[in-house]
Amino acid sequence: MNVEWFYAQQHGDARGQLVSLEENKEIPFNIKRVYYIYDTLEGVRRGFHAHKELKQLLICIHGTCKVLLDDGYDKEIVSLDEPNKGIFIQSNIWREMYDFSPDAVLLVLASEIYDESDYIRDYEQFIRYVKGN
Ligand code: T46
């Protein structure tokens, strides 16, 4: 599956930790957008879509959540549970985020500005898209 773990370098000292993320350095694309998801209510499941072009890095910088990833052939569940650990999700991967802890803050660095036409929000359409039907 076109998904890769990411472990950020922590600049820790006696004061605590600091993580820095630069485009085309730690992040292998130009960062055109940053957004974050928080105050997620118990039992909520978000996402339910894939992207045709967008690449993203997801890091749960506070609290924890899970992400179901599906490339149309295989499914994988990952836990985001460290502020220095994330996942790169390439295009054409269906994602669902769930099991958010009440304190979860899910940070997303994105390779493109927001564009609704890049979303595939229907699962059957996603399967047809990745399988070329
Ligand atoms: C993704 C997962 C991880 C904007 O206006 N600008 C934005 O940049 C984004 C991301 C969203 N929105 C608006 C569109 C909706 O009215 O915010 C609302 C919630 O967005 P959505 O329902 O798409 O949120 P999620 O959590 O289902 O999905 C989001 C991203 O949209 C998506 O690209 O990969 O987080």
mmCIF file of C-alpha atoms and ligand atoms in Angstrom:
data_model
loop_
_atom_site.group_PDB
_atom_site.id
_atom_site.type_symbol
_atom_site.label_atom_id
_atom_site.label_comp_id
_atom_site.label_asym_id
_atom_site.label_seq_id
_atom_site.Cartn_x
_atom_site.Cartn_y
_atom_site.Cartn_z
ATOM 1 C CA MET A 1 0.000 0.000 0.000
ATOM 2 C CA ASN A 2 1.213 3.480 -0.845
ATOM 3 C CA VAL A 3 1.458 4.543 2.801
ATOM 4 C CA GLU A 4 4.640 5.142 4.733
ATOM 5 C CA TRP A 5 5.391 5.721 8.393
ATOM 6 C CA PHE A 6 7.069 8.985 9.267
ATOM 7 C CA TYR A 7 9.159 9.564 12.382
ATOM 8 C CA ALA A 8 10.099 13.184 13.037
ATOM 9 C CA GLN A 9 13.388 14.103 14.616
ATOM 10 C CA GLN A 10 12.768 15.397 18.138
ATOM 11 C CA HIS A 11 14.893 18.307 19.281
ATOM 12 C CA GLY A 12 14.626 17.504 22.946
ATOM 13 C CA ASP A 13 16.471 19.175 25.757
ATOM 14 C CA ALA A 14 15.944 19.840 29.445
ATOM 15 C CA ARG A 15 12.962 22.082 28.571
ATOM 16 C CA GLY A 16 11.020 19.498 26.575
ATOM 17 C CA GLN A 17 10.541 18.571 22.922
ATOM 18 C CA LEU A 18 10.374 20.472 19.633
ATOM 19 C CA VAL A 19 9.617 19.037 16.192
ATOM 20 C CA SER A 20 10.230 20.991 12.982
ATOM 21 C CA LEU A 21 8.739 20.047 9.603
ATOM 22 C CA GLU A 22 10.008 21.780 6.458
ATOM 23 C CA GLU A 23 8.713 21.355 2.941
ATOM 24 C CA ASN A 24 11.017 19.376 0.659
ATOM 25 C CA LYS A 25 13.139 18.408 3.645
ATOM 26 C CA GLU A 26 11.346 16.283 6.226
ATOM 27 C CA ILE A 27 8.207 16.624 4.080
ATOM 28 C CA PRO A 28 8.739 15.388 0.492
ATOM 29 C CA PHE A 29 6.402 17.937 -1.123
ATOM 30 C CA ASN A 30 5.566 21.643 -1.109
ATOM 31 C CA ILE A 31 3.233 22.224 1.841
ATOM 32 C CA LYS A 32 0.319 24.170 0.343
ATOM 33 C CA ARG A 33 -2.119 23.698 3.221
ATOM 34 C CA VAL A 34 -2.222 22.846 6.911
ATOM 35 C CA TYR A 35 -5.360 21.881 8.796
ATOM 36 C CA TYR A 36 -6.151 20.151 12.047
ATOM 37 C CA ILE A 37 -9.060 18.209 13.478
ATOM 38 C CA TYR A 38 -9.909 18.419 17.186
ATOM 39 C CA ASP A 39 -12.834 18.283 19.660
ATOM 40 C CA THR A 40 -13.988 15.140 17.850
ATOM 41 C CA LEU A 41 -16.975 13.619 19.614
ATOM 42 C CA GLU A 42 -16.954 10.072 20.940
ATOM 43 C CA GLY A 43 -17.864 7.452 18.340
ATOM 44 C CA VAL A 44 -17.351 9.806 15.381
ATOM 45 C CA ARG A 45 -15.848 8.404 12.189
ATOM 46 C CA ARG A 46 -14.602 10.901 9.581
ATOM 47 C CA GLY A 47 -13.075 10.758 6.144
ATOM 48 C CA PHE A 48 -14.831 8.177 3.946
ATOM 49 C CA HIS A 49 -13.075 9.373 0.822
ATOM 50 C CA ALA A 50 -9.942 9.108 -1.314
ATOM 51 C CA HIS A 51 -8.018 11.753 -3.228
ATOM 52 C CA LYS A 52 -7.074 11.627 -6.895
ATOM 53 C CA GLU A 53 -3.885 13.711 -6.535
ATOM 54 C CA LEU A 54 -3.466 14.970 -2.975
ATOM 55 C CA LYS A 55 -0.621 13.697 -0.778
ATOM 56 C CA GLN A 56 -0.760 14.257 2.954
ATOM 57 C CA LEU A 57 1.097 13.679 6.185
ATOM 58 C CA LEU A 58 -1.121 12.916 9.190
ATOM 59 C CA ILE A 59 0.234 13.260 12.737
ATOM 60 C CA CYS A 60 -1.836 13.068 15.896
ATOM 61 C CA ILE A 61 0.150 15.729 17.750
ATOM 62 C CA HIS A 62 -1.936 15.294 20.913
ATOM 63 C CA GLY A 63 -4.014 12.311 22.019
ATOM 64 C CA THR A 64 -4.629 9.330 19.758
ATOM 65 C CA CYS A 65 -6.721 8.154 16.832
ATOM 66 C CA LYS A 66 -6.849 5.323 14.326
ATOM 67 C CA VAL A 67 -6.953 5.440 10.534
ATOM 68 C CA LEU A 68 -8.330 2.755 8.228
ATOM 69 C CA LEU A 69 -6.486 2.806 4.898
ATOM 70 C CA ASP A 70 -7.758 0.990 1.829
ATOM 71 C CA ASP A 71 -6.105 0.979 -1.611
ATOM 72 C CA GLY A 72 -8.932 -0.982 -3.214
ATOM 73 C CA TYR A 73 -7.072 -4.272 -2.792
ATOM 74 C CA ASP A 74 -5.884 -4.315 0.843
ATOM 75 C CA LYS A 75 -6.967 -2.652 4.047
ATOM 76 C CA GLU A 76 -4.712 -1.581 6.903
ATOM 77 C CA ILE A 77 -5.428 0.026 10.261
ATOM 78 C CA VAL A 78 -2.810 2.311 11.792
ATOM 79 C CA SER A 79 -2.717 3.950 15.212
ATOM 80 C CA LEU A 80 -1.482 7.505 15.457
ATOM 81 C CA ASP A 81 -0.394 7.818 19.057
ATOM 82 C CA GLU A 82 2.824 9.839 19.230
ATOM 83 C CA PRO A 83 3.390 13.543 18.422
ATOM 84 C CA ASN A 84 6.507 12.669 16.416
ATOM 85 C CA LYS A 85 5.011 9.746 14.450
ATOM 86 C CA GLY A 86 2.809 10.084 11.392
ATOM 87 C CA ILE A 87 1.785 8.522 8.117
ATOM 88 C CA PHE A 88 2.263 9.726 4.587
ATOM 89 C CA ILE A 89 -0.801 8.929 2.508
ATOM 90 C CA GLN A 90 -0.310 9.105 -1.251
ATOM 91 C CA SER A 91 -3.193 9.593 -3.683
ATOM 92 C CA ASN A 92 -5.852 6.934 -4.374
ATOM 93 C CA ILE A 93 -6.127 5.650 -0.800
ATOM 94 C CA TRP A 94 -9.516 5.496 0.890
ATOM 95 C CA ARG A 95 -9.279 6.710 4.534
ATOM 96 C CA GLU A 96 -11.500 6.684 7.603
ATOM 97 C CA MET A 97 -10.357 8.259 10.885
ATOM 98 C CA TYR A 98 -11.931 7.020 14.121
ATOM 99 C CA ASP A 99 -11.377 6.147 17.805
ATOM 100 C CA PHE A 100 -10.333 9.734 18.550
ATOM 101 C CA SER A 101 -9.404 10.266 22.186
ATOM 102 C CA PRO A 102 -11.218 13.323 23.618
ATOM 103 C CA ASP A 103 -7.930 15.272 23.608
ATOM 104 C CA ALA A 104 -6.895 14.265 20.060
ATOM 105 C CA VAL A 105 -5.513 16.903 17.688
ATOM 106 C CA LEU A 106 -4.924 15.455 14.232
ATOM 107 C CA LEU A 107 -2.552 17.665 12.235
ATOM 108 C CA VAL A 108 -2.488 17.337 8.440
ATOM 109 C CA LEU A 109 0.100 18.763 6.048
ATOM 110 C CA ALA A 110 -1.206 18.709 2.482
ATOM 111 C CA SER A 111 0.468 18.988 -0.921
ATOM 112 C CA GLU A 112 -2.415 20.947 -2.508
ATOM 113 C CA ILE A 113 -4.899 23.635 -1.621
ATOM 114 C CA TYR A 114 -8.464 22.532 -0.853
ATOM 115 C CA ASP A 115 -10.191 21.267 -3.981
ATOM 116 C CA GLU A 116 -13.473 19.377 -3.689
ATOM 117 C CA SER A 117 -13.059 17.994 -7.233
ATOM 118 C CA ASP A 118 -10.034 15.978 -6.008
ATOM 119 C CA TYR A 119 -12.253 13.962 -3.614
ATOM 120 C CA ILE A 120 -13.808 10.590 -4.388
ATOM 121 C CA ARG A 121 -16.507 10.282 -1.746
ATOM 122 C CA ASP A 122 -18.335 7.226 -3.066
ATOM 123 C CA TYR A 123 -16.691 3.873 -2.238
ATOM 124 C CA GLU A 124 -17.953 2.032 -5.337
ATOM 125 C CA GLN A 125 -16.687 4.875 -7.527
ATOM 126 C CA PHE A 126 -13.318 4.690 -5.727
ATOM 127 C CA ILE A 127 -13.052 0.957 -6.473
ATOM 128 C CA ARG A 128 -13.878 1.565 -10.146
ATOM 129 C CA TYR A 129 -11.342 4.436 -10.257
ATOM 130 C CA VAL A 130 -8.398 2.425 -8.831
ATOM 131 C CA LYS A 131 -9.237 -0.703 -10.805
ATOM 132 C CA GLY A 132 -9.565 1.275 -14.040
ATOM 133 C CA ASN A 133 -13.193 0.344 -14.790
HETATM 134 C C1 T46 B 1 -8.569 14.066 4.573
HETATM 135 C C2 T46 B 1 -8.845 13.828 6.014
HETATM 136 C C3 T46 B 1 -7.649 13.294 6.760
HETATM 137 C C4 T46 B 1 -12.253 23.204 4.053
HETATM 138 O O1 T46 B 1 -12.948 24.196 3.841
HETATM 139 N N1 T46 B 1 -10.896 23.262 3.789
HETATM 140 C C5 T46 B 1 -10.091 22.195 3.998
HETATM 141 O O2 T46 B 1 -8.877 22.300 3.765
HETATM 142 C C6 T46 B 1 -10.661 20.975 4.503
HETATM 143 C C7 T46 B 1 -9.780 19.758 4.748
HETATM 144 C C8 T46 B 1 -12.001 20.941 4.743
HETATM 145 N N2 T46 B 1 -12.767 22.030 4.530
HETATM 146 C C9 T46 B 1 -14.206 21.980 4.861
HETATM 147 C C10 T46 B 1 -15.030 21.061 3.969
HETATM 148 C C11 T46 B 1 -16.108 20.557 4.908
HETATM 149 O O3 T46 B 1 -17.170 21.462 4.896
HETATM 150 O O4 T46 B 1 -14.347 21.467 6.194
HETATM 151 C C12 T46 B 1 -15.459 20.605 6.280
HETATM 152 C C13 T46 B 1 -15.045 19.226 6.816
HETATM 153 O O5 T46 B 1 -14.248 18.561 5.811
HETATM 154 P P1 T46 B 1 -14.343 16.995 5.555
HETATM 155 O O6 T46 B 1 -15.714 16.507 5.795
HETATM 156 O O7 T46 B 1 -13.737 16.699 4.214
HETATM 157 O O8 T46 B 1 -13.377 16.438 6.726
HETATM 158 P P2 T46 B 1 -12.839 14.948 6.950
HETATM 159 O O9 T46 B 1 -12.353 14.894 8.345
HETATM 160 O O10 T46 B 1 -13.831 13.938 6.521
HETATM 161 O O11 T46 B 1 -11.585 14.816 5.942
HETATM 162 C C14 T46 B 1 -10.451 15.660 6.088
HETATM 163 C C15 T46 B 1 -9.982 16.153 4.709
HETATM 164 O O12 T46 B 1 -11.080 16.750 4.016
HETATM 165 C C16 T46 B 1 -9.413 15.043 3.849
HETATM 166 O O13 T46 B 1 -8.721 15.588 2.752
HETATM 167 O O14 T46 B 1 -7.788 13.357 3.975
HETATM 168 O O15 T46 B 1 -9.384 14.966 6.712
#
